Amino acid sequence: KGFAITMPYKTQVLNCMGAQDSCVDNVVEIGAANTILNDNGILTAYNTDSYAATIFLDRYDNRKKLYIVGDGGYARAVTWAAEDCRFRVESVTRENWNELHDIRDSVVYNCTPVDITDMIDKSNDFINCLVETETGRELARLQASKQFELYTGKKFPL
């Protein structure tokens, strides 16, 4: 029926889609997918990370600047969700990693497999995608609930 994709393959999986396959609109805009459905050999790519990030970001003040840490497929989904939620977005990547120490009174969203908790000032709202964290578990539950719905056609029993 379908399968999930995890890092580092969320962008590369799109190169495996055939001419008869399709991507939902946000996958094309994001350039990454984490869910593929198989309907009698026809594949459709989805991005449920963007769904979870949108729900999660709606809880925060979009007048604050949002720093997205990372530049992989998950960061692309979060950037798409942040723009949908009308945040001003700044990226933190390997090139400007040291800027993490200077961020204040903002929202910081870690989209990397690296634990940066100790690098983030306490004045920030911190969203950590690592599943061993409280926010990471909730993000994983939200995106998995959307995958469940896509796979089964039923609402996830939250």
Short mmCIF file of N, CA and C in Angstrom, two decimals:
data_model
loop_
_atom_site.label_atom_id
_atom_site.label_comp_id
_atom_site.label_asym_id
_atom_site.label_seq_id
_atom_site.Cartn_x
_atom_site.Cartn_y
_atom_site.Cartn_z
N LYS A 1 0.82 -1.21 0.00
CA LYS A 1 0.00 0.00 0.00
C LYS A 1 0.85 1.26 0.00
N GLY A 2 1.98 1.23 0.73
CA GLY A 2 2.82 2.41 0.75
C GLY A 2 4.01 2.23 1.67
N PHE A 3 4.83 3.26 1.75
CA PHE A 3 6.00 3.19 2.62
C PHE A 3 6.44 4.60 2.99
N ALA A 4 7.25 4.66 4.04
CA ALA A 4 7.78 5.92 4.53
C ALA A 4 9.25 6.06 4.13
N ILE A 5 9.68 7.29 4.00
CA ILE A 5 11.06 7.60 3.67
C ILE A 5 11.63 8.46 4.79
N THR A 6 12.85 8.18 5.18
CA THR A 6 13.49 8.97 6.22
C THR A 6 14.79 9.56 5.69
N MET A 7 15.41 10.41 6.52
CA MET A 7 16.66 11.04 6.09
C MET A 7 17.72 9.98 5.88
N PRO A 8 18.52 10.15 4.92
CA PRO A 8 18.73 11.32 4.06
C PRO A 8 18.08 11.18 2.68
N TYR A 9 17.02 10.40 2.56
CA TYR A 9 16.49 10.06 1.24
C TYR A 9 15.21 10.81 0.83
N LYS A 10 14.79 11.80 1.62
CA LYS A 10 13.53 12.49 1.34
C LYS A 10 13.56 13.30 0.05
N THR A 11 14.72 13.78 -0.34
CA THR A 11 14.81 14.50 -1.61
C THR A 11 15.13 13.54 -2.75
N GLN A 12 16.00 12.57 -2.49
CA GLN A 12 16.42 11.64 -3.54
C GLN A 12 15.29 10.74 -4.03
N VAL A 13 14.31 10.45 -3.18
CA VAL A 13 13.23 9.55 -3.59
C VAL A 13 12.46 10.10 -4.79
N LEU A 14 12.43 11.41 -4.94
CA LEU A 14 11.70 11.98 -6.07
C LEU A 14 12.34 11.63 -7.40
N ASN A 15 13.65 11.35 -7.39
CA ASN A 15 14.34 10.92 -8.61
C ASN A 15 13.92 9.52 -9.04
N CYS A 16 13.30 8.76 -8.14
CA CYS A 16 12.88 7.39 -8.43
C CYS A 16 11.45 7.30 -8.94
N MET A 17 10.76 8.42 -8.97
CA MET A 17 9.38 8.41 -9.43
C MET A 17 9.36 8.29 -10.96
N GLY A 18 8.49 7.42 -11.47
CA GLY A 18 8.39 7.20 -12.90
C GLY A 18 7.46 8.19 -13.58
N ALA A 19 7.38 8.12 -14.89
CA ALA A 19 6.56 9.04 -15.68
C ALA A 19 5.08 8.93 -15.33
N GLN A 20 4.62 7.73 -14.96
CA GLN A 20 3.21 7.52 -14.62
C GLN A 20 2.89 7.91 -13.18
N ASP A 21 3.92 8.14 -12.37
CA ASP A 21 3.73 8.46 -10.95
C ASP A 21 3.45 9.94 -10.78
N SER A 22 3.04 10.32 -9.55
CA SER A 22 2.72 11.73 -9.32
C SER A 22 3.15 12.17 -7.92
N CYS A 23 3.18 13.48 -7.76
CA CYS A 23 3.50 14.11 -6.48
C CYS A 23 2.37 15.08 -6.17
N VAL A 24 1.91 15.10 -4.93
CA VAL A 24 0.93 16.11 -4.56
C VAL A 24 1.62 17.47 -4.59
N ASP A 25 0.83 18.53 -4.70
CA ASP A 25 1.37 19.87 -4.94
C ASP A 25 2.48 20.28 -3.98
N ASN A 26 2.28 20.07 -2.67
CA ASN A 26 3.31 20.56 -1.75
C ASN A 26 4.62 19.80 -1.89
N VAL A 27 4.59 18.58 -2.36
CA VAL A 27 5.83 17.82 -2.58
C VAL A 27 6.64 18.48 -3.69
N VAL A 28 5.99 18.92 -4.73
CA VAL A 28 6.67 19.61 -5.82
C VAL A 28 7.29 20.91 -5.31
N GLU A 29 6.53 21.67 -4.54
CA GLU A 29 7.03 22.93 -4.00
C GLU A 29 8.16 22.71 -3.00
N ILE A 30 8.05 21.71 -2.16
CA ILE A 30 9.05 21.42 -1.13
C ILE A 30 10.29 20.79 -1.75
N GLY A 31 10.09 19.89 -2.68
CA GLY A 31 11.21 19.16 -3.27
C GLY A 31 11.63 17.97 -2.44
N ALA A 32 10.70 17.47 -1.61
CA ALA A 32 11.00 16.32 -0.74
C ALA A 32 9.70 15.61 -0.41
N ALA A 33 9.80 14.30 -0.20
CA ALA A 33 8.65 13.49 0.20
C ALA A 33 9.08 12.53 1.30
N ASN A 34 8.13 12.19 2.17
CA ASN A 34 8.42 11.20 3.20
C ASN A 34 7.41 10.07 3.22
N THR A 35 6.47 10.11 2.30
CA THR A 35 5.43 9.08 2.23
C THR A 35 5.12 8.79 0.76
N ILE A 36 5.08 7.51 0.43
CA ILE A 36 4.71 7.09 -0.93
C ILE A 36 3.56 6.11 -0.82
N LEU A 37 2.52 6.34 -1.60
CA LEU A 37 1.41 5.39 -1.70
C LEU A 37 1.52 4.66 -3.04
N ASN A 38 1.19 3.38 -3.01
CA ASN A 38 1.22 2.54 -4.20
C ASN A 38 -0.22 2.12 -4.51
N ASP A 39 -0.74 2.62 -5.62
CA ASP A 39 -2.10 2.27 -6.05
C ASP A 39 -1.98 1.48 -7.35
N ASN A 40 -1.92 0.14 -7.20
CA ASN A 40 -1.79 -0.75 -8.35
C ASN A 40 -0.60 -0.39 -9.23
N GLY A 41 0.53 -0.10 -8.58
CA GLY A 41 1.76 0.19 -9.32
C GLY A 41 1.98 1.65 -9.65
N ILE A 42 0.99 2.49 -9.42
CA ILE A 42 1.14 3.93 -9.62
C ILE A 42 1.49 4.54 -8.27
N LEU A 43 2.62 5.22 -8.20
CA LEU A 43 3.09 5.79 -6.95
C LEU A 43 2.70 7.26 -6.85
N THR A 44 2.33 7.67 -5.63
CA THR A 44 2.04 9.08 -5.35
C THR A 44 2.85 9.48 -4.13
N ALA A 45 3.59 10.58 -4.27
CA ALA A 45 4.45 11.08 -3.19
C ALA A 45 3.72 12.14 -2.38
N TYR A 46 3.88 12.06 -1.06
CA TYR A 46 3.28 13.02 -0.11
C TYR A 46 4.37 13.50 0.84
N ASN A 47 4.08 14.61 1.51
CA ASN A 47 4.97 15.10 2.55
C ASN A 47 4.14 15.35 3.81
N THR A 48 4.15 14.39 4.72
CA THR A 48 3.39 14.54 5.96
C THR A 48 4.18 15.31 7.01
N ASP A 49 5.48 15.50 6.79
CA ASP A 49 6.26 16.36 7.69
C ASP A 49 5.74 17.79 7.64
N SER A 50 5.38 18.26 6.46
CA SER A 50 4.86 19.62 6.33
C SER A 50 3.53 19.77 7.06
N TYR A 51 2.71 18.73 7.03
CA TYR A 51 1.45 18.72 7.77
C TYR A 51 1.70 18.90 9.26
N ALA A 52 2.60 18.09 9.82
CA ALA A 52 2.91 18.16 11.25
C ALA A 52 3.52 19.50 11.62
N ALA A 53 4.44 19.99 10.80
CA ALA A 53 5.09 21.27 11.08
C ALA A 53 4.09 22.42 11.05
N THR A 54 3.15 22.40 10.13
CA THR A 54 2.14 23.45 10.06
C THR A 54 1.29 23.48 11.33
N ILE A 55 0.82 22.32 11.76
CA ILE A 55 0.03 22.24 12.99
C ILE A 55 0.84 22.74 14.17
N PHE A 56 2.09 22.33 14.25
CA PHE A 56 2.94 22.69 15.37
C PHE A 56 3.26 24.18 15.36
N LEU A 57 3.62 24.73 14.21
CA LEU A 57 3.98 26.14 14.12
C LEU A 57 2.81 27.08 14.39
N ASP A 58 1.60 26.62 14.14
CA ASP A 58 0.41 27.45 14.42
C ASP A 58 0.31 27.81 15.90
N ARG A 59 1.03 27.12 16.76
CA ARG A 59 1.01 27.37 18.20
C ARG A 59 1.92 28.52 18.62
N TYR A 60 2.74 28.99 17.71
CA TYR A 60 3.75 30.00 18.04
C TYR A 60 3.42 31.34 17.41
N ASP A 61 3.98 32.39 17.98
CA ASP A 61 3.78 33.75 17.53
C ASP A 61 4.57 33.98 16.25
N ASN A 62 3.87 34.18 15.14
CA ASN A 62 4.56 34.35 13.87
C ASN A 62 5.13 35.76 13.69
N ARG A 63 5.01 36.60 14.70
CA ARG A 63 5.70 37.90 14.66
C ARG A 63 7.17 37.74 15.06
N LYS A 64 7.48 36.61 15.69
CA LYS A 64 8.88 36.31 16.00
C LYS A 64 9.55 35.73 14.76
N LYS A 65 10.84 35.95 14.66
CA LYS A 65 11.60 35.35 13.57
C LYS A 65 11.76 33.86 13.86
N LEU A 66 11.69 33.05 12.82
CA LEU A 66 11.86 31.60 12.94
C LEU A 66 13.19 31.21 12.30
N TYR A 67 14.03 30.58 13.09
CA TYR A 67 15.30 30.05 12.59
C TYR A 67 15.15 28.56 12.36
N ILE A 68 15.36 28.13 11.13
CA ILE A 68 15.28 26.72 10.79
C ILE A 68 16.70 26.21 10.67
N VAL A 69 17.03 25.23 11.51
CA VAL A 69 18.38 24.68 11.56
C VAL A 69 18.42 23.43 10.69
N GLY A 70 19.23 23.46 9.64
CA GLY A 70 19.35 22.34 8.72
C GLY A 70 18.95 22.75 7.32
N ASP A 71 19.30 21.91 6.35
CA ASP A 71 18.94 22.21 4.96
C ASP A 71 18.56 20.97 4.16
N GLY A 72 18.17 19.90 4.86
CA GLY A 72 17.75 18.68 4.19
C GLY A 72 16.27 18.69 3.85
N GLY A 73 15.76 17.52 3.52
CA GLY A 73 14.35 17.39 3.14
C GLY A 73 13.39 17.80 4.23
N TYR A 74 13.72 17.48 5.49
CA TYR A 74 12.84 17.88 6.59
C TYR A 74 12.83 19.40 6.75
N ALA A 75 13.99 20.02 6.66
CA ALA A 75 14.08 21.48 6.75
C ALA A 75 13.27 22.14 5.63
N ARG A 76 13.28 21.54 4.45
CA ARG A 76 12.49 22.08 3.33
C ARG A 76 10.99 22.03 3.65
N ALA A 77 10.55 20.92 4.26
CA ALA A 77 9.14 20.80 4.64
C ALA A 77 8.77 21.82 5.70
N VAL A 78 9.65 22.03 6.67
CA VAL A 78 9.39 23.00 7.73
C VAL A 78 9.39 24.42 7.16
N THR A 79 10.28 24.71 6.23
CA THR A 79 10.31 26.03 5.60
C THR A 79 9.00 26.28 4.86
N TRP A 80 8.51 25.29 4.15
CA TRP A 80 7.23 25.42 3.44
C TRP A 80 6.11 25.71 4.44
N ALA A 81 6.08 24.95 5.54
CA ALA A 81 5.05 25.15 6.57
C ALA A 81 5.18 26.52 7.22
N ALA A 82 6.40 26.97 7.47
CA ALA A 82 6.64 28.27 8.10
C ALA A 82 6.14 29.40 7.21
N GLU A 83 6.39 29.28 5.93
CA GLU A 83 5.90 30.31 5.01
C GLU A 83 4.37 30.29 4.95
N ASP A 84 3.78 29.11 5.02
CA ASP A 84 2.33 28.97 5.07
C ASP A 84 1.76 29.62 6.33
N CYS A 85 2.51 29.55 7.43
CA CYS A 85 2.09 30.16 8.71
C CYS A 85 2.57 31.60 8.84
N ARG A 86 3.14 32.14 7.78
CA ARG A 86 3.56 33.55 7.69
C ARG A 86 4.68 33.94 8.65
N PHE A 87 5.63 33.06 8.83
CA PHE A 87 6.83 33.38 9.62
C PHE A 87 7.88 34.02 8.71
N ARG A 88 8.69 34.87 9.29
CA ARG A 88 9.91 35.34 8.64
C ARG A 88 10.96 34.28 8.95
N VAL A 89 11.53 33.70 7.93
CA VAL A 89 12.40 32.54 8.10
C VAL A 89 13.86 32.90 7.83
N GLU A 90 14.71 32.41 8.70
CA GLU A 90 16.16 32.50 8.54
C GLU A 90 16.71 31.08 8.66
N SER A 91 17.64 30.72 7.77
CA SER A 91 18.22 29.39 7.81
C SER A 91 19.55 29.39 8.54
N VAL A 92 19.77 28.32 9.29
CA VAL A 92 21.06 28.08 9.93
C VAL A 92 21.57 26.75 9.39
N THR A 93 22.71 26.81 8.73
CA THR A 93 23.32 25.61 8.13
C THR A 93 24.78 25.53 8.58
N ARG A 94 25.50 24.62 8.01
CA ARG A 94 26.93 24.49 8.36
C ARG A 94 27.69 25.80 8.15
N GLU A 95 27.28 26.56 7.16
CA GLU A 95 27.98 27.80 6.82
C GLU A 95 27.86 28.87 7.90
N ASN A 96 26.76 28.93 8.62
CA ASN A 96 26.57 29.96 9.65
C ASN A 96 26.18 29.35 11.01
N TRP A 97 26.64 28.15 11.26
CA TRP A 97 26.32 27.37 12.47
C TRP A 97 26.59 28.15 13.77
N ASN A 98 27.66 28.92 13.80
CA ASN A 98 28.03 29.65 15.02
C ASN A 98 27.00 30.71 15.41
N GLU A 99 26.14 31.11 14.49
CA GLU A 99 25.10 32.10 14.79
C GLU A 99 24.07 31.57 15.78
N LEU A 100 23.99 30.25 15.94
CA LEU A 100 23.04 29.67 16.90
C LEU A 100 23.19 30.27 18.29
N HIS A 101 24.42 30.55 18.68
CA HIS A 101 24.70 31.09 20.02
C HIS A 101 24.15 32.50 20.21
N ASP A 102 23.92 33.24 19.11
CA ASP A 102 23.52 34.64 19.19
C ASP A 102 22.02 34.86 19.05
N ILE A 103 21.26 33.83 18.76
CA ILE A 103 19.82 33.98 18.54
C ILE A 103 19.11 34.22 19.87
N ARG A 104 18.23 35.25 19.90
CA ARG A 104 17.48 35.60 21.11
C ARG A 104 16.03 35.91 20.74
N ASP A 105 15.13 35.58 21.65
CA ASP A 105 13.71 35.95 21.54
C ASP A 105 13.09 35.57 20.20
N SER A 106 13.39 34.39 19.75
CA SER A 106 12.90 33.90 18.46
C SER A 106 12.36 32.48 18.64
N VAL A 107 11.97 31.88 17.54
CA VAL A 107 11.61 30.47 17.51
C VAL A 107 12.72 29.76 16.76
N VAL A 108 13.27 28.72 17.36
CA VAL A 108 14.33 27.93 16.72
C VAL A 108 13.79 26.52 16.51
N TYR A 109 13.88 26.04 15.27
CA TYR A 109 13.34 24.73 14.90
C TYR A 109 14.49 23.87 14.40
N ASN A 110 14.89 22.90 15.19
CA ASN A 110 15.99 22.01 14.82
C ASN A 110 15.48 20.93 13.87
N CYS A 111 16.00 20.93 12.65
CA CYS A 111 15.64 19.95 11.63
C CYS A 111 16.81 19.03 11.31
N THR A 112 17.73 18.88 12.25
CA THR A 112 18.91 18.05 12.04
C THR A 112 18.91 16.88 13.01
N PRO A 113 19.75 15.88 12.77
CA PRO A 113 19.88 14.78 13.73
C PRO A 113 20.82 15.11 14.89
N VAL A 114 21.25 16.36 14.98
CA VAL A 114 22.20 16.79 15.99
C VAL A 114 21.46 17.44 17.16
N ASP A 115 21.81 17.05 18.38
CA ASP A 115 21.20 17.67 19.56
C ASP A 115 21.88 19.02 19.81
N ILE A 116 21.13 20.10 19.61
CA ILE A 116 21.67 21.44 19.77
C ILE A 116 21.07 22.15 20.99
N THR A 117 20.42 21.40 21.85
CA THR A 117 19.73 21.99 23.00
C THR A 117 20.62 22.94 23.79
N ASP A 118 21.83 22.55 24.06
CA ASP A 118 22.74 23.37 24.86
C ASP A 118 23.22 24.61 24.13
N MET A 119 22.99 24.70 22.85
CA MET A 119 23.44 25.85 22.07
C MET A 119 22.37 26.94 21.98
N ILE A 120 21.15 26.63 22.39
CA ILE A 120 20.02 27.53 22.21
C ILE A 120 19.75 28.32 23.48
N ASP A 121 19.71 29.64 23.37
CA ASP A 121 19.45 30.51 24.51
C ASP A 121 18.02 30.26 25.03
N LYS A 122 17.86 30.35 26.33
CA LYS A 122 16.57 30.08 26.98
C LYS A 122 15.48 31.09 26.61
N SER A 123 15.85 32.24 26.03
CA SER A 123 14.85 33.24 25.63
C SER A 123 14.09 32.80 24.38
N ASN A 124 14.55 31.75 23.72
CA ASN A 124 13.92 31.27 22.49
C ASN A 124 12.89 30.18 22.77
N ASP A 125 11.90 30.11 21.90
CA ASP A 125 11.03 28.95 21.85
C ASP A 125 11.78 27.92 21.00
N PHE A 126 11.94 26.71 21.52
CA PHE A 126 12.76 25.71 20.84
C PHE A 126 11.92 24.50 20.45
N ILE A 127 11.92 24.20 19.17
CA ILE A 127 11.24 23.02 18.62
C ILE A 127 12.34 22.08 18.15
N ASN A 128 12.38 20.91 18.73
CA ASN A 128 13.43 19.95 18.43
C ASN A 128 12.81 18.73 17.77
N CYS A 129 13.24 18.40 16.57
CA CYS A 129 12.64 17.27 15.84
C CYS A 129 13.13 15.91 16.32
N LEU A 130 14.15 15.88 17.17
CA LEU A 130 14.67 14.59 17.63
C LEU A 130 13.60 13.85 18.42
N VAL A 131 13.33 12.59 18.05
CA VAL A 131 12.21 11.85 18.63
C VAL A 131 12.38 11.54 20.11
N GLU A 132 13.57 11.69 20.65
CA GLU A 132 13.74 11.47 22.09
C GLU A 132 13.36 12.70 22.90
N THR A 133 12.94 13.78 22.22
CA THR A 133 12.50 14.99 22.92
C THR A 133 10.98 15.06 22.91
N GLU A 134 10.43 15.89 23.78
CA GLU A 134 8.97 16.03 23.85
C GLU A 134 8.40 16.56 22.54
N THR A 135 9.01 17.61 21.99
CA THR A 135 8.50 18.16 20.73
C THR A 135 8.70 17.18 19.58
N GLY A 136 9.82 16.48 19.58
CA GLY A 136 10.08 15.50 18.53
C GLY A 136 9.07 14.37 18.53
N ARG A 137 8.70 13.89 19.71
CA ARG A 137 7.69 12.82 19.79
C ARG A 137 6.35 13.32 19.27
N GLU A 138 5.99 14.54 19.62
CA GLU A 138 4.71 15.06 19.15
C GLU A 138 4.71 15.28 17.64
N LEU A 139 5.80 15.80 17.11
CA LEU A 139 5.90 15.97 15.66
C LEU A 139 5.81 14.62 14.95
N ALA A 140 6.50 13.62 15.49
CA ALA A 140 6.46 12.28 14.89
C ALA A 140 5.04 11.71 14.93
N ARG A 141 4.34 11.92 16.04
CA ARG A 141 2.96 11.43 16.16
C ARG A 141 2.05 12.13 15.15
N LEU A 142 2.21 13.43 14.99
CA LEU A 142 1.38 14.18 14.05
C LEU A 142 1.60 13.72 12.60
N GLN A 143 2.87 13.59 12.21
CA GLN A 143 3.11 13.18 10.82
C GLN A 143 2.70 11.73 10.61
N ALA A 144 2.90 10.88 11.61
CA ALA A 144 2.50 9.47 11.49
C ALA A 144 0.98 9.34 11.42
N SER A 145 0.26 10.22 12.12
CA SER A 145 -1.20 10.17 12.06
C SER A 145 -1.68 10.49 10.64
N LYS A 146 -1.00 11.41 9.97
CA LYS A 146 -1.34 11.73 8.59
C LYS A 146 -0.98 10.56 7.67
N GLN A 147 0.16 9.92 7.91
CA GLN A 147 0.52 8.74 7.13
C GLN A 147 -0.52 7.64 7.31
N PHE A 148 -0.94 7.41 8.55
CA PHE A 148 -1.96 6.39 8.83
C PHE A 148 -3.22 6.68 8.03
N GLU A 149 -3.64 7.94 8.01
CA GLU A 149 -4.84 8.32 7.27
C GLU A 149 -4.65 8.05 5.77
N LEU A 150 -3.48 8.39 5.24
CA LEU A 150 -3.21 8.14 3.82
C LEU A 150 -3.20 6.64 3.51
N TYR A 151 -2.58 5.84 4.38
CA TYR A 151 -2.48 4.40 4.17
C TYR A 151 -3.83 3.69 4.28
N THR A 152 -4.64 4.10 5.25
CA THR A 152 -5.87 3.37 5.57
C THR A 152 -7.16 4.05 5.16
N GLY A 153 -7.12 5.35 4.93
CA GLY A 153 -8.34 6.10 4.66
C GLY A 153 -9.14 6.39 5.91
N LYS A 154 -8.57 6.09 7.07
CA LYS A 154 -9.25 6.31 8.35
C LYS A 154 -8.46 7.30 9.21
N LYS A 155 -9.18 7.98 10.09
CA LYS A 155 -8.54 8.91 11.02
C LYS A 155 -7.73 8.11 12.04
N PHE A 156 -6.57 8.65 12.39
CA PHE A 156 -5.72 8.05 13.41
C PHE A 156 -6.40 8.19 14.76
N PRO A 157 -6.48 7.12 15.57
CA PRO A 157 -7.16 7.20 16.86
C PRO A 157 -6.26 7.88 17.91
N LEU A 158 -6.34 9.22 17.95
CA LEU A 158 -5.51 9.99 18.89
C LEU A 158 -6.10 9.95 20.29
#
